Amino acid sequence: MTDQPTAPSPPMFGTLAVIGPGLIGSSILRRARRDGTIAARLVACDIDPAVRQRVAELGIADRVEADPLRAAADADCVILCVPVGAIASVGARILPAMKPGAILSEVGSTKQSIIAAIAPALRPDIPFVPTHPMAGTEYSGPDAGFATLFDDRWCLLTPLEDTDPAATARIETMWHHLGARTRVMDPAHHDRVCAIVSHLPHLLAFTICGTADDLADETRSEVLDFAASGFRDFTRIAASDPVMWRDIFLNNREALLEMLARFMEDAQAMARAIRWGDEDFIVDRIERGRRIRRSLIENRQA
Amino acid sequence: MTDQPTAPSPPMFGTLAVIGPGLIGSSILRRARRDGTIAARLVACDIDPAVRQRVAELGIADRVEADPLRAAADADCVILCVPVGAIASVGARILPAMKPGAILSEVGSTKQSIIAAIAPALRPDIPFVPTHPMAGTEYSGPDAGFATLFDDRWCLLTPLEDTDPAATARIETMWHHLGARTRVMDPAHHDRVCAIVSHLPHLLAFTICGTADDLADETRSEVLDFAASGFRDFTRIAASDPVMWRDIFLNNREALLEMLARFMEDAQAMARAIRWGDEDFIVDRIERGRRIRRSLIENRQA
Ligand SMILES: NC(=O)c1ccc[n+]([C@@H]2O[C@H](COP(=O)([O-])OP(=O)(O)OC[C@H]3O[C@@H](n4cnc5c(N)ncnc54)[C@H](OP(=O)(O)O)[C@@H]3O)[C@@H](O)[C@H]2O)c1
Ligand SMILES: NC(=O)c1ccc[n+]([C@@H]2O[C@H](COP(=O)([O-])OP(=O)(O)OC[C@H]3O[C@@H](n4cnc5c(N)ncnc54)[C@H](OP(=O)(O)O)[C@@H]3O)[C@@H](O)[C@H]2O)c1
């Protein structure tokens, strides 16, 4: 028996277009360029000339376009990587220009409101596969991306009921090439899970920074001097991009407000226990945090 | 001119006793042992025979005592490193056994309630210097400590009005030998600053873990699977020791409840802005978080 040299399999897509080569978009481009298995040609599109020039300098796309219609026209797959509030409108603009059979995808951090807003513009011959890669940093823009951003992170896919399963499967395979693990779930369920694991923590982090900022001037400077590990972790979260988070909060309004309401009830209960010295209650709450932490470590996500 | 070999200066204290060789106490012992400039002899005291045996095995004390009275009797400086709720009672027990002129110190994370509780037991011939080293990890016990824990961290000192300034200065020097930067402040001010930079963040972290734990079973397992960076940072905070945090919450009740009330108002305002789509308000809050973060980086505490 001899080993047959296997011919390298051709890339998944002829042309892949990334609209919005920021942290997420440029990370996709970098990995696709390094990997070679995702697309034969890479197109990046940005409205800002300075960003286009930077993307050209970085050499992470074969073509850089200003006009999303031109970027989308010959693509076999288009991924919208713009802020959540712009995804549906950019998608609606490019859909009429897309090739029949091409796949439209996006990477927004919320799902239901994007799907509802883009629905009227969808075409039966263009499968739409919403995704949410659960990876990121506190930085943004084309220089913030890196090829390994998605390694071993989850990418959640929330196809519509009538999305062609073959298209969902291709996008899933693409995310495996990008380094991620994937899970398909219902968009409403996605929004609830992300409200508790990501959106609410960010809301609390932004809020506590504001609360600290409101303290008298002297205390504020000492807040900065003595920020213990507790507050430090909070501000790391709170350093993320304002537009992105504004969009996420407004687009996942319902699930987020529900989780915040539950959280506020729980915080009130904790305040009551502290006021009345209910030691058992306090220790029980602290123990639950440790339990969740242990499970996280066992799940190797910590 | 010739260089005169300088004789090594003698250690600050003859005997230093650490009551409670846990994370903080064993870190003091390790650094003092490594450094040699703090004390000629190190004594550790713990009520638990297993901890005593472990401390002896680690070789971080010259003598290991079960009885705090025996540990304190010949010490030139005693540092209470037990949980906040036990500091005043252990202090009151050993004070009558201490040598005149020896210094009593402690490392509790809150200050006013400890000072109030120990006040009736204080002796005019034993200066009392409360401190709070702002360093820690999520682990506890003698194996959790390490000699560099305090390097470049703040240690806050909150001497009483009638504490001998020379004793405060010696404890300050000791903390410099332990690697820390020091600042002297009023106990009430200490409690307010720590309520916002450390105690409230921990309270929120414990609470959100509980909120997540209350969600339906299916969502809970996905909370664990998809814990994005946001929730991960929270659970790191939330993994700390239950007894320590129970004591801190109960002992800094007033400042903590005030900060929590301010925070809840701010969170309600954020909820309202999200409900009514007040984009400017949301972006303003997010920007403030970024500003605080930037200041932290400039202060090199991040
Ligand atoms: N960062 C994360 O942690 C993370 C994680 C998962 C998913 N996401 C999602 O990924 C998407 C992109 O986030 P990112 O972190 O990569 O953001 P980013 O670095 O700020 O990049 C956003 C990109 O979108 C472009 N853009 C902004 N507003 C636009 C508009 N109105 N029309 C067209 N293009 C516009 C930007 O162009 P200019 O530079 O020219 O403004 C930039 O190229 C968002 O939907 C976000 O929810 C982010
Ligand atoms: N960890 C931090 O982040 C941090 C930071 C700054 C200040 N502090 C303060 O430092 C002190 C110690 O914290 P730690 O983190 O070092 O805790 P730790 O590792 O749990 O050590 C606590 C020590 O106190 C002993 N102890 C517990 N209950 C006692 C009691 N009722 N009577 C006598 N001894 C008792 C323990 O002995 P056994 O092992 O026998 O129970 C152990 O040796 C606390 O006051 C805390 O507020 C902690």
XYZ file of C-alpha atoms and ligand atoms in Angstrom:
700
model
C 0.000 0.000 0.000
C 1.316 3.445 -0.876
C 0.181 6.771 0.419
C -1.576 8.687 -2.326
C -0.823 12.400 -2.081
C -4.247 13.935 -1.604
C -4.931 16.933 -3.806
C -5.667 20.009 -1.643
C -9.425 20.436 -1.586
C -10.600 23.677 -3.204
C -11.691 26.522 -0.935
C -15.315 26.502 0.266
C -16.207 29.734 -1.539
C -14.936 31.434 -4.671
C -15.331 34.962 -3.296
C -16.013 35.881 0.335
C -17.024 39.478 1.081
C -16.728 40.975 4.559
C -18.714 44.174 5.047
C -17.193 46.024 8.027
C -13.569 44.862 8.518
C -13.408 45.811 12.220
C -12.386 43.551 15.100
C -14.605 40.652 14.013
C -14.546 41.239 10.239
C -10.769 41.660 10.011
C -10.255 38.580 12.199
C -12.331 36.565 9.722
C -10.264 37.959 6.833
C -6.958 37.258 8.588
C -7.872 33.650 9.357
C -9.332 33.060 5.897
C -6.145 34.435 4.310
C -3.881 32.329 6.545
C -5.999 29.219 6.207
C -6.713 29.219 2.456
C -9.551 26.703 2.840
C -12.382 29.215 3.169
C -12.286 31.353 0.020
C -10.214 31.814 -3.139
C -10.701 35.591 -3.103
C -11.330 37.941 -0.175
C -13.166 41.248 -0.502
C -13.409 43.862 2.268
C -15.813 46.792 2.244
C -15.836 49.868 4.475
C -17.457 53.277 4.191
C -14.492 55.060 5.773
C -11.573 55.817 3.375
C -9.054 55.682 6.233
C -10.220 52.180 7.189
C -10.058 51.079 3.519
C -6.508 52.333 3.262
C -5.514 50.557 6.462
C -7.081 47.288 5.285
C -5.168 47.591 2.002
C -1.926 48.210 3.920
C -2.580 45.197 6.142
C -2.947 43.058 3.010
C -5.818 41.041 4.462
C -8.102 41.315 1.386
C -7.592 40.896 -2.340
C -9.929 43.784 -3.081
C -11.113 46.695 -0.951
C -14.405 48.327 -1.903
C -16.155 51.510 -0.791
C -19.557 50.482 -2.153
C -21.234 47.488 -0.463
C -23.221 46.784 -3.644
C -19.990 46.303 -5.598
C -18.512 44.203 -2.793
C -21.563 41.941 -2.703
C -22.224 41.617 -6.440
C -19.835 38.758 -7.256
C -19.539 37.196 -3.798
C -20.515 33.591 -3.054
C -20.844 34.486 0.596
C -21.294 37.896 2.232
C -20.764 38.363 5.992
C -22.102 41.552 7.547
C -19.721 42.552 10.371
C -21.103 46.036 11.082
C -22.691 47.142 14.383
C -25.991 45.458 15.277
C -27.989 48.620 14.495
C -26.654 48.731 10.909
C -26.845 45.045 9.967
C -30.446 44.955 8.703
C -30.194 48.183 6.681
C -26.861 47.244 5.055
C -28.258 43.768 4.378
C -31.433 45.158 2.799
C -29.299 47.401 0.584
C -27.048 44.664 -0.789
C -29.576 41.820 -1.102
C -30.927 42.961 -4.534
C -27.340 43.017 -5.885
C -26.372 39.523 -4.699
C -25.872 36.496 -6.994
C -28.657 33.878 -6.819
C -27.528 31.029 -4.561
C -24.979 33.115 -2.657
C -25.217 32.972 1.141
C -25.845 36.010 3.331
C -24.566 35.848 6.899
C -23.911 38.288 9.759
C -22.178 38.243 13.146
C -24.318 40.540 15.333
C -24.395 40.008 19.087
C -28.222 39.918 19.182
C -30.472 37.910 16.876
C -34.252 38.407 17.061
C -34.395 42.114 16.225
C -31.939 41.738 13.336
C -33.933 38.868 11.874
C -37.208 40.805 12.204
C -35.745 43.940 10.620
C -34.133 42.210 7.640
C -37.016 39.770 6.976
C -38.934 41.947 4.442
C -35.809 42.260 2.289
C -34.860 38.564 2.211
C -34.866 36.699 -1.122
C -35.923 33.043 -1.486
C -32.817 32.358 -3.593
C -30.379 33.806 -0.992
C -30.162 31.704 2.191
C -29.718 33.891 5.291
C -27.656 32.406 8.162
C -27.373 34.658 11.263
C -24.422 33.849 13.514
C -22.864 35.100 16.730
C -19.210 34.302 17.350
C -18.739 34.483 21.130
C -15.298 35.979 21.019
C -14.038 39.500 21.283
C -11.760 41.911 23.038
C -12.253 45.414 24.367
C -10.676 46.844 21.171
C -12.228 47.611 17.792
C -11.241 48.451 14.227
C -9.153 46.612 11.589
C -5.957 46.687 13.662
C -7.669 44.974 16.608
C -8.335 41.704 14.729
C -6.169 38.592 14.784
C -6.320 35.218 13.053
C -6.779 33.163 16.221
C -9.595 35.228 17.786
C -12.168 32.452 17.319
C -10.011 29.473 18.331
C -11.975 27.184 20.657
C -14.678 29.805 21.165
C -18.332 29.132 20.447
C -20.100 30.443 17.371
C -23.881 30.250 17.712
C -25.972 29.882 14.547
C -29.650 30.899 14.499
C -31.006 29.991 11.040
C -34.607 30.906 10.187
C -37.210 28.162 9.814
C -36.966 28.337 6.029
C -33.173 28.746 5.792
C -31.759 26.009 3.495
C -30.098 23.511 5.910
C -27.280 23.031 3.393
C -26.413 26.749 3.697
C -26.457 26.534 7.496
C -24.149 23.519 7.267
C -21.707 25.422 5.027
C -21.554 28.389 7.395
C -21.050 25.958 10.260
C -18.138 24.376 8.380
C -16.734 27.851 7.664
C -16.725 28.608 11.396
C -14.923 25.330 12.080
C -12.250 26.498 9.602
C -12.165 29.804 11.514
C -11.309 27.806 14.649
C -14.655 27.897 16.459
C -16.995 25.308 17.907
C -20.586 25.723 16.715
C -24.098 25.256 18.091
C -27.406 25.837 16.305
C -30.161 27.392 18.423
C -33.416 29.283 18.300
C -32.969 33.095 18.003
C -35.184 33.855 21.035
C -33.255 31.366 23.139
C -29.990 32.887 21.928
C -31.081 36.331 23.063
C -31.980 35.121 26.566
C -28.743 33.195 27.056
C -26.641 36.142 25.853
C -28.634 38.580 27.974
C -27.484 36.780 31.120
C -23.952 35.685 30.151
C -22.833 38.820 28.363
C -25.220 41.769 28.019
C -26.256 42.086 31.670
C -22.642 41.815 32.955
C -21.659 44.605 30.584
C -24.608 46.740 31.643
C -23.641 46.318 35.309
C -20.015 47.114 34.540
C -20.869 50.316 32.673
C -23.226 51.285 35.493
C -20.765 50.778 38.351
C -18.198 52.918 36.528
C -20.792 55.673 36.393
C -21.660 55.225 40.060
C -17.991 55.556 40.990
C -17.631 58.573 38.715
C -20.458 60.323 40.571
C -18.716 60.076 43.940
C -17.122 63.151 45.411
C -13.910 64.197 43.704
C -11.589 63.044 46.438
C -13.104 59.598 46.620
C -12.991 59.322 42.844
C -9.250 59.809 42.656
C -8.890 57.158 45.345
C -11.190 54.852 43.439
C -8.573 55.029 40.701
C -5.633 54.628 43.071
C -6.991 51.666 44.945
C -9.094 49.886 42.351
C -8.824 46.409 43.782
C -9.126 43.352 41.625
C -12.915 43.535 41.869
C -13.274 46.869 40.190
C -10.444 46.163 37.772
C -12.252 43.214 36.236
C -15.350 45.373 35.893
C -13.571 48.139 34.061
C -11.975 45.675 31.682
C -15.484 44.733 30.621
C -16.579 48.350 30.602
C -13.900 49.494 28.159
C -15.699 48.136 25.070
C -17.060 50.176 22.134
C -20.003 52.490 23.003
C -21.851 52.172 19.666
C -21.646 48.398 19.697
C -23.034 48.187 23.216
C -25.712 50.820 22.695
C -26.942 48.765 19.739
C -26.814 45.515 21.675
C -28.754 46.941 24.628
C -31.445 48.450 22.384
C -31.715 45.381 20.176
C -31.923 42.867 22.992
C -34.105 45.170 25.073
C -36.723 42.655 26.144
C -34.508 39.797 27.315
C -32.025 42.216 28.855
C -34.672 44.111 30.845
C -36.103 40.810 32.059
C -32.701 39.613 33.263
C -31.969 43.013 34.822
C -35.292 42.909 36.698
C -34.489 39.440 38.065
C -31.016 40.622 39.009
C -32.371 43.720 40.780
C -34.745 41.553 42.842
C -31.814 39.343 43.810
C -29.635 42.335 44.684
C -32.462 43.757 46.818
C -32.705 40.439 48.631
C -28.965 40.552 49.270
C -29.234 44.137 50.549
C -32.013 43.077 52.923
C -29.936 40.153 54.185
C -26.975 42.457 54.831
C -29.168 45.025 56.584
C -30.709 42.397 58.876
C -27.562 40.321 59.299
C -28.991 37.165 57.719
C -25.714 35.237 57.602
C -27.133 32.018 56.151
C -28.687 33.812 53.209
C -25.469 35.672 52.431
C -23.305 32.559 52.637
C -25.811 30.657 50.465
C -25.556 33.320 47.750
C -21.774 33.316 47.881
C -21.709 29.507 47.701
C -23.816 29.576 44.550
C -21.268 31.842 42.886
C -18.537 29.366 43.729
C -20.605 26.497 42.357
C -21.116 28.261 39.024
C -17.420 29.074 38.960
C -16.518 25.415 39.540
C -18.820 24.304 36.729
C -17.194 26.851 34.445
C -13.769 25.464 35.241
C -15.015 21.949 34.576
C -16.397 23.187 31.233
C -12.925 24.645 30.555
C -14.347 28.027 29.613
C -12.697 29.828 32.528
C 38.271 56.808 49.374
C 37.414 53.193 50.078
C 34.012 51.552 50.252
C 33.232 50.542 53.810
C 31.290 47.256 53.909
C 28.010 48.244 55.568
C 26.928 45.911 58.326
C 23.495 44.403 57.527
C 20.926 46.338 59.549
C 19.176 44.212 62.191
C 15.580 43.091 61.484
C 12.797 45.532 62.450
C 11.334 43.206 65.076
C 12.747 40.491 67.286
C 9.663 38.281 67.095
C 6.749 38.705 64.679
C 3.599 36.667 65.346
C 1.012 36.021 62.639
C -2.338 34.827 63.944
C -4.155 33.073 61.079
C -1.571 31.916 58.493
C -4.026 31.832 55.567
C -3.619 33.544 52.194
C -2.634 36.899 53.691
C -0.901 35.657 56.848
C 1.212 33.014 55.112
C 2.184 35.538 52.426
C 3.485 37.856 55.149
C 5.424 34.957 56.678
C 6.871 33.876 53.338
C 8.051 37.384 52.468
C 9.417 38.011 55.951
C 11.321 34.724 55.802
C 12.730 35.442 52.340
C 13.527 39.050 53.125
C 15.109 38.740 56.564
C 14.742 42.457 57.288
C 11.376 42.260 59.060
C 11.857 39.912 62.005
C 14.483 37.687 63.569
C 11.936 35.073 64.585
C 8.566 34.199 62.984
C 5.686 32.655 64.919
C 2.492 31.330 63.308
C -0.680 30.490 65.216
C -3.721 28.562 64.003
C -6.602 26.831 65.811
C -6.742 23.983 63.271
C -4.154 21.172 63.839
C -4.125 20.345 60.115
C -3.226 23.947 59.246
C -0.522 23.976 61.938
C 0.981 20.824 60.515
C 0.908 22.249 57.001
C 2.565 25.496 58.144
C 5.288 23.472 59.850
C 5.813 21.421 56.666
C 6.043 24.596 54.593
C 8.766 25.849 56.911
C 7.499 29.425 56.863
C 7.618 29.948 60.651
C 10.194 29.235 63.337
C 7.478 28.258 65.799
C 3.892 27.113 65.292
C 1.470 27.644 68.161
C -2.069 26.435 68.841
C -2.746 28.999 71.555
C -2.841 32.666 70.486
C -1.909 33.770 74.014
C 1.344 31.803 73.790
C 1.992 33.116 70.280
C 1.468 36.717 71.376
C 3.277 36.614 74.716
C 6.838 37.222 73.516
C 6.090 38.962 70.208
C 7.260 42.493 69.415
C 4.564 42.722 66.773
C 1.380 40.672 66.374
C -0.593 40.745 63.112
C -4.133 39.400 63.198
C -4.839 37.756 59.818
C -8.115 36.029 60.689
C -11.518 36.769 59.063
C -12.947 40.241 59.758
C -15.590 38.822 62.102
C -12.958 37.206 64.347
C -10.344 40.009 64.476
C -11.757 41.980 67.431
C -12.434 38.923 69.595
C -9.034 37.328 68.949
C -7.423 40.734 69.555
C -9.282 41.221 72.836
C -8.164 37.769 73.949
C -4.454 38.266 73.315
C -4.100 41.919 74.354
C -3.743 41.167 78.087
C -0.920 38.698 77.306
C 1.113 41.057 75.099
C 4.436 42.655 76.095
C 4.266 46.387 76.923
C 5.420 48.393 73.892
C 4.691 45.619 71.391
C 2.589 46.628 68.370
C -0.788 45.081 67.532
C -1.855 45.157 63.892
C -4.447 43.444 61.713
C -5.217 43.117 57.984
C -9.022 43.049 57.804
C -10.790 44.276 54.665
C -13.048 46.656 56.654
C -11.949 49.082 59.325
C -14.597 51.020 61.291
C -16.446 48.066 62.814
C -13.213 46.300 63.781
C -11.901 49.430 65.469
C -15.182 49.944 67.345
C -15.321 46.317 68.494
C -11.733 46.098 69.716
C -11.651 49.590 71.321
C -12.723 48.529 74.858
C -9.889 45.981 75.011
C -7.067 48.266 73.820
C -4.172 49.080 76.173
C -2.423 52.456 76.275
C 0.954 50.713 76.207
C 0.157 48.643 73.063
C -0.167 50.777 69.917
C -2.875 49.437 67.593
C -2.316 49.945 63.833
C -5.149 48.639 61.598
C -4.112 47.962 58.001
C -5.675 46.695 54.785
C -3.359 45.244 52.156
C -5.227 45.590 48.851
C -4.018 42.335 47.385
C -5.522 38.920 47.225
C -6.541 36.038 45.054
C -9.642 33.873 44.929
C -7.861 31.191 46.984
C -7.417 30.828 50.723
C -5.416 28.851 53.283
C -1.656 28.529 53.941
C -0.925 26.958 50.551
C -2.480 29.900 48.721
C 0.073 32.456 49.937
C 3.205 33.591 48.110
C 6.049 35.963 48.916
C 5.299 38.457 46.131
C 1.559 38.862 46.803
C 1.943 42.456 48.000
C 4.449 43.672 45.406
C 3.410 47.100 44.092
C -0.027 46.796 45.691
C -1.424 49.353 48.093
C -1.593 48.779 51.824
C -3.908 51.270 53.537
C -3.233 52.170 57.188
C -5.989 53.570 59.390
C -4.393 54.391 62.774
C -6.632 55.676 65.589
C -6.353 59.275 66.740
C -4.270 58.229 69.738
C -2.123 55.603 68.006
C 1.573 56.410 68.561
C 2.770 57.846 65.194
C 6.082 56.027 65.630
C 4.210 52.691 65.682
C 2.265 53.642 62.540
C 5.560 54.536 60.859
C 7.084 51.176 61.790
C 4.137 49.251 60.371
C 4.340 51.413 57.251
C 8.023 50.508 56.905
C 7.169 46.846 57.439
C 4.723 46.986 54.518
C 7.378 48.573 52.333
C 9.593 45.587 53.171
C 6.660 43.352 52.244
C 6.669 45.004 48.797
C 3.645 47.302 49.113
C 3.026 51.018 48.683
C 1.270 52.592 51.660
C -1.248 55.342 52.331
C -2.623 56.499 55.688
C -6.321 57.387 55.754
C -9.331 57.847 57.981
C -11.183 54.553 58.777
C -14.569 55.905 57.628
C -13.080 57.099 54.363
C -11.395 53.721 53.920
C -14.703 51.938 54.276
C -16.401 54.114 51.643
C -13.593 53.768 49.110
C -13.456 49.985 49.572
C -17.238 49.706 49.382
C -17.174 51.049 45.838
C -13.899 49.589 44.506
C -14.143 46.132 46.019
C -17.134 45.213 48.165
C -19.920 46.305 45.801
C -18.298 44.634 42.754
C -18.094 41.397 44.732
C -21.702 41.715 45.888
C -22.847 42.194 42.278
C -20.751 39.264 41.113
C -22.176 36.913 43.737
C -25.663 38.133 42.889
C -25.444 37.626 39.130
C -24.217 34.072 39.675
C -27.342 33.463 41.730
C -29.562 35.063 39.100
C -28.082 32.801 36.422
C -28.455 29.788 38.697
C -32.175 30.504 39.047
C -32.823 30.325 35.307
C -34.509 27.266 33.874
C -32.304 24.211 33.733
C -31.712 24.283 30.007
C -30.605 27.890 29.993
C -28.386 27.254 32.965
C -26.358 24.588 31.210
C -25.973 26.985 28.285
C -24.932 29.742 30.613
C -22.042 27.477 31.502
C -21.323 26.522 27.886
C -21.340 30.011 26.502
C -20.129 32.095 29.397
C -18.650 34.917 27.382
C -15.841 37.027 28.709
C -18.343 39.217 30.539
C -19.643 36.519 32.803
C -16.242 34.874 33.131
C -14.705 37.923 34.767
C -17.669 38.050 37.150
C -17.303 34.462 38.250
C -13.591 34.937 38.861
C -14.551 37.577 41.403
C -17.359 35.428 42.749
C -15.145 32.445 43.541
C -13.736 33.949 46.742
C -14.177 32.629 50.274
C -17.776 32.754 51.650
C -16.888 33.437 55.308
C -14.517 36.258 54.414
C -17.109 37.954 52.221
C -19.982 37.408 54.631
C -17.892 39.152 57.295
C -16.914 41.984 54.969
C -20.516 42.616 53.904
C -21.805 42.609 57.466
C -18.943 44.718 58.812
C -19.074 47.362 56.119
C -22.874 47.302 56.061
C -23.498 51.030 56.064
C -21.101 52.145 53.333
C -21.908 49.092 51.242
C -25.688 49.607 51.416
C -25.224 53.272 50.517
C -23.123 52.401 47.454
C -25.564 49.650 46.488
C -28.490 52.086 46.715
C -26.671 54.574 44.463
C -25.820 51.776 42.057
C -29.433 50.545 41.942
C -30.657 54.034 41.098
C -28.111 54.210 38.300
C -29.063 50.760 37.018
C -32.733 51.773 37.055
C -31.875 54.874 35.040
C -30.046 52.678 32.541
C -33.040 50.314 32.360
C -35.336 53.265 31.686
C -33.030 54.554 28.946
C -32.990 51.125 27.300
C -36.773 50.789 27.551
C -37.362 54.215 25.962
C -34.465 54.021 23.499
C -32.579 56.997 24.941
C -29.398 56.501 22.889
C -27.541 59.566 24.194
C -27.964 58.517 27.801
C -26.744 54.985 27.081
C -23.710 56.145 25.129
C -22.881 58.676 27.855
C -22.873 55.915 30.491
C -20.694 53.688 28.344
C -18.265 56.562 27.682
C -17.870 57.132 31.409
C -16.860 53.500 31.853
C -14.189 53.942 29.199
C -12.941 57.119 30.849
C -12.507 55.402 34.200
C -10.789 52.529 32.442
C -8.359 54.899 30.741
C -7.549 56.607 34.042
C -6.900 53.194 35.573
C -4.453 52.346 32.814
C -2.708 55.688 33.313
C -2.482 54.869 37.042
C -0.929 51.542 36.048
C -3.284 49.571 38.251
C -4.949 47.721 35.352
N -16.463 42.861 19.641
C -17.067 41.809 20.126
O -16.784 41.394 21.267
C -18.121 41.095 19.305
C -18.364 39.736 19.553
C -19.323 39.090 18.782
C -20.024 39.765 17.805
N -19.787 41.100 17.620
C -20.558 41.795 16.612
O -19.735 41.993 15.493
C -20.126 43.174 14.823
C -18.902 44.037 14.598
O -18.284 44.304 15.850
P -16.749 44.680 15.954
O -16.364 44.478 17.373
O -15.975 43.984 14.886
O -16.850 46.256 15.664
P -15.795 47.238 15.033
O -14.403 46.759 15.221
O -16.156 48.598 15.495
O -16.106 47.148 13.476
C -17.341 47.588 12.972
C -17.231 47.753 11.457
O -18.516 48.185 10.979
C -18.355 49.389 10.225
N -19.531 50.250 10.426
C -19.871 50.915 11.555
N -21.048 51.564 11.395
C -21.454 51.298 10.121
C -22.597 51.676 9.354
N -23.572 52.434 9.888
N -22.678 51.213 8.085
C -21.709 50.440 7.553
N -20.603 50.043 8.234
C -20.477 50.464 9.499
C -17.115 50.011 10.780
O -16.626 50.879 9.793
P -15.862 52.208 10.209
O -14.607 51.740 10.856
O -15.639 52.857 8.901
O -16.772 52.954 11.143
C -16.228 48.794 11.027
O -15.589 48.373 9.856
C -21.193 43.848 15.686
O -22.469 43.564 15.151
C -21.018 43.160 17.023
O -22.268 43.100 17.714
C -18.814 41.753 18.325
N -8.075 37.385 50.542
C -8.086 38.667 50.251
O -8.290 39.021 49.096
C -7.833 39.689 51.333
C -7.304 40.939 50.990
C -7.080 41.874 52.008
C -7.393 41.578 53.317
N -7.923 40.352 53.619
C -8.257 40.088 55.007
O -7.288 39.211 55.512
C -7.867 38.389 56.535
C -7.532 36.937 56.223
O -7.995 36.622 54.922
P -7.349 35.418 54.098
O -7.773 35.624 52.686
O -5.913 35.268 54.402
O -8.203 34.193 54.696
P -7.820 32.663 54.847
O -6.806 32.242 53.841
O -9.106 31.922 54.918
O -7.092 32.621 56.277
C -7.815 32.906 57.432
C -7.046 32.416 58.650
O -7.801 32.740 59.817
C -8.038 31.560 60.598
N -9.357 31.648 61.236
C -10.561 31.555 60.635
N -11.560 31.720 61.523
C -10.968 31.906 62.720
C -11.468 32.150 64.040
N -12.795 32.238 64.270
N -10.573 32.302 65.033
C -9.239 32.235 64.793
N -8.701 32.012 63.563
C -9.572 31.855 62.548
C -7.952 30.468 59.615
O -7.656 29.304 60.311
P -8.230 27.877 59.831
O -7.548 27.640 58.514
O -7.789 26.980 60.927
O -9.726 28.040 59.698
C -6.833 30.910 58.686
O -5.584 30.647 59.203
C -9.365 38.688 56.531
O -9.648 39.554 57.579
C -9.575 39.376 55.209
O -10.656 40.305 55.263
C -8.117 39.405 52.663
